[in-house]
Coordinates of C-alpha atoms in Angstrom, one line a residue:
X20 CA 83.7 95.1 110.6
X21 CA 85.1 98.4 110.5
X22 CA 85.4 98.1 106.6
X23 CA 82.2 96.8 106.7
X24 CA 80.5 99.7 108.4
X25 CA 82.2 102.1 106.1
X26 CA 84.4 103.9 109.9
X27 CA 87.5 102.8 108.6
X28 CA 89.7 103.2 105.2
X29 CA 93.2 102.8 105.8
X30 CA 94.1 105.1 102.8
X31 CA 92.3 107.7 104.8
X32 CA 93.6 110.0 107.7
X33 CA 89.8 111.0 108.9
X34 CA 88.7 107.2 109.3
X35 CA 91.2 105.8 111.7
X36 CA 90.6 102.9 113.2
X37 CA 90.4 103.7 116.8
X38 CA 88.0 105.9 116.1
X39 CA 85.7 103.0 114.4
X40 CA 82.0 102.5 116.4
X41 CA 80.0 99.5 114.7
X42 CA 77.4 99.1 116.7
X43 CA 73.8 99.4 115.1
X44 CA 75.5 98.8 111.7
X45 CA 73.8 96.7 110.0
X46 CA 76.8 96.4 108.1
X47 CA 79.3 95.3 110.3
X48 CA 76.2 93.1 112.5
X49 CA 75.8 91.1 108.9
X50 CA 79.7 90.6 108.5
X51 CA 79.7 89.1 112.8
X52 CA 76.5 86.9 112.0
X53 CA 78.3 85.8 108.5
X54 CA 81.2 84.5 111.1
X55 CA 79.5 83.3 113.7
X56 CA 76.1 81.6 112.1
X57 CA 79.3 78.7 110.8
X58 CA 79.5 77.9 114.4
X59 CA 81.6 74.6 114.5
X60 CA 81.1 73.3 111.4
X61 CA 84.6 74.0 109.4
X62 CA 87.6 75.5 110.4
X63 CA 87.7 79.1 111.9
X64 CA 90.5 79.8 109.2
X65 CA 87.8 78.7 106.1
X66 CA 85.5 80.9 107.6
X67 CA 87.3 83.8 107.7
X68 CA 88.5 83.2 104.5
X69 CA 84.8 83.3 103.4
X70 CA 84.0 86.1 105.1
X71 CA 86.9 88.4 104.5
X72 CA 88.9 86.8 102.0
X73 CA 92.0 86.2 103.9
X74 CA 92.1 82.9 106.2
X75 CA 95.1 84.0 109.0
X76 CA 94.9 86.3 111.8
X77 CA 97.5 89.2 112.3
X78 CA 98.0 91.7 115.1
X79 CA 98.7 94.5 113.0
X80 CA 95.1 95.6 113.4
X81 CA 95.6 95.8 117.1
X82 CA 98.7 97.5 116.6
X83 CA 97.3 100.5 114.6
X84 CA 94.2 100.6 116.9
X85 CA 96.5 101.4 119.8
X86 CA 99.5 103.3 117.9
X87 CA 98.0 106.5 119.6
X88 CA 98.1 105.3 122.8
X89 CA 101.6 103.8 121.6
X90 CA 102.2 107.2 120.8
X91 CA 101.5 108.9 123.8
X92 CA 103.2 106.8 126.2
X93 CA 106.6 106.5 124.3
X94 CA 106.0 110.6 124.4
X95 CA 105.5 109.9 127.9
X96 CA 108.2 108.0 129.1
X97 CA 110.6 110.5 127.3
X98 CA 109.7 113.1 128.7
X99 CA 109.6 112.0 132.0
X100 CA 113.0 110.0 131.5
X101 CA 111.2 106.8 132.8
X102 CA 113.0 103.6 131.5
X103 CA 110.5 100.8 130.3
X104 CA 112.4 97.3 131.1
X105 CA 114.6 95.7 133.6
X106 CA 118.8 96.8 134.1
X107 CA 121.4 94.1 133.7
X108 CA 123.4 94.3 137.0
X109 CA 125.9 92.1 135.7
X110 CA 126.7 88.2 136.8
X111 CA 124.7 87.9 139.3
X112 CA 121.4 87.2 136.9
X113 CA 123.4 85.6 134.3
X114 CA 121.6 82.2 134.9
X115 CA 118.6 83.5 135.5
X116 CA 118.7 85.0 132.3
X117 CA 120.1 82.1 130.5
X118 CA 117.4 80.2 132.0
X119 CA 115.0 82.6 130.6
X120 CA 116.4 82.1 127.2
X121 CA 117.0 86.1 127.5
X122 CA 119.5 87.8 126.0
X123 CA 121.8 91.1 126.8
X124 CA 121.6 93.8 124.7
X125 CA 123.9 97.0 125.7
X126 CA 123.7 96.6 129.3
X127 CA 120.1 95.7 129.4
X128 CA 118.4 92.4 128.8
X129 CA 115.6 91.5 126.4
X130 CA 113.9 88.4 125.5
X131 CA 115.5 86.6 122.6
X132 CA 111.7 85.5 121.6
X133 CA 110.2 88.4 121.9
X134 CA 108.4 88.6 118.7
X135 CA 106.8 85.1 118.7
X136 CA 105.7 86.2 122.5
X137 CA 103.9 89.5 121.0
X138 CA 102.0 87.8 118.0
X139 CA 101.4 85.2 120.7
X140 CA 100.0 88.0 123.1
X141 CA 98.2 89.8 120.1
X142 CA 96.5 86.6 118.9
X143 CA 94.9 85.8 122.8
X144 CA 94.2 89.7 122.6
X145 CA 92.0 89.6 119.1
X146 CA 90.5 86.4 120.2
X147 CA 89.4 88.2 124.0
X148 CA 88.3 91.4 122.2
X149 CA 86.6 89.4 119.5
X150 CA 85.0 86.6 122.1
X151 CA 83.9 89.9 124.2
X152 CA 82.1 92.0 121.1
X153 CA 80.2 89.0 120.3
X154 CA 78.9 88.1 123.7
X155 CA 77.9 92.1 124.1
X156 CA 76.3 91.6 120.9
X157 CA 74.3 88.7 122.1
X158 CA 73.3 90.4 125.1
X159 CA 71.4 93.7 123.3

């Protein structure tokens, strides 16, 4: 929708895409009634590849939209020497982390899944943000 309304060009610095606004676009409002007049008639992936040419989702949009804020809080958390995670304090968690199917990584433990658990996150995030610009779009 961003493409649509002409906010947001990823070959170009002053169009980032948190800084895209579609609303009153006719654009972008033509694009969402494209998507949504299908309703439940065919799969969400045909639709999409109707509308935008490409039939999958990816979070890599949500990514860039927050890599600012990203940005700021990895600045953040430097500077104030704040460690993002949980410590490793040896056997005491080892089955808890074994039952976790979490793994220890240089005295700290991370989950082994991790990057199916953050498309999985990103997907229910697109779908909320998504499900929530077309009910506000409804309502006006």
């Amino acid at each position: 929708m961003c493409r649509a309304a002409g906010q947001y060009d990823v070959n170009d610095p002053r169009k980032p895409l948190h800084k895209c606004d579609v609303y009153r676009h006719p654009e972008a409002g033509n694009l969402l009634k494209q998507i949504m007049s299908k309703g439940a008639s065919q799969p969400w992936q045909e639709t999409l590849e109707e509308a935008l040419g490409e039939g999958r989702l990816d979070g890599s949009a949500l990514r860039e939209y927050f890599a600012p804020l990203e940005e700021w809080l990895r600045l953040e958390n430097l500077r104030t020497n704040e460690y993002v995670g949980w410590n490793y304090d040896g056997d005491y968690c080892k089955r808890s982390i074994e039952t976790a199917n979490l793994q220890v990584f240089g005295g700290y433990y991370n989950d082994a899944n991790h990057q199916q658990q953050y498309l999985h996150f990103m997907k229910l995030l697109l779908s909320h943000l998504f499900i929530s610009m077309v009910w506000n779009v409804i309502l006006k």
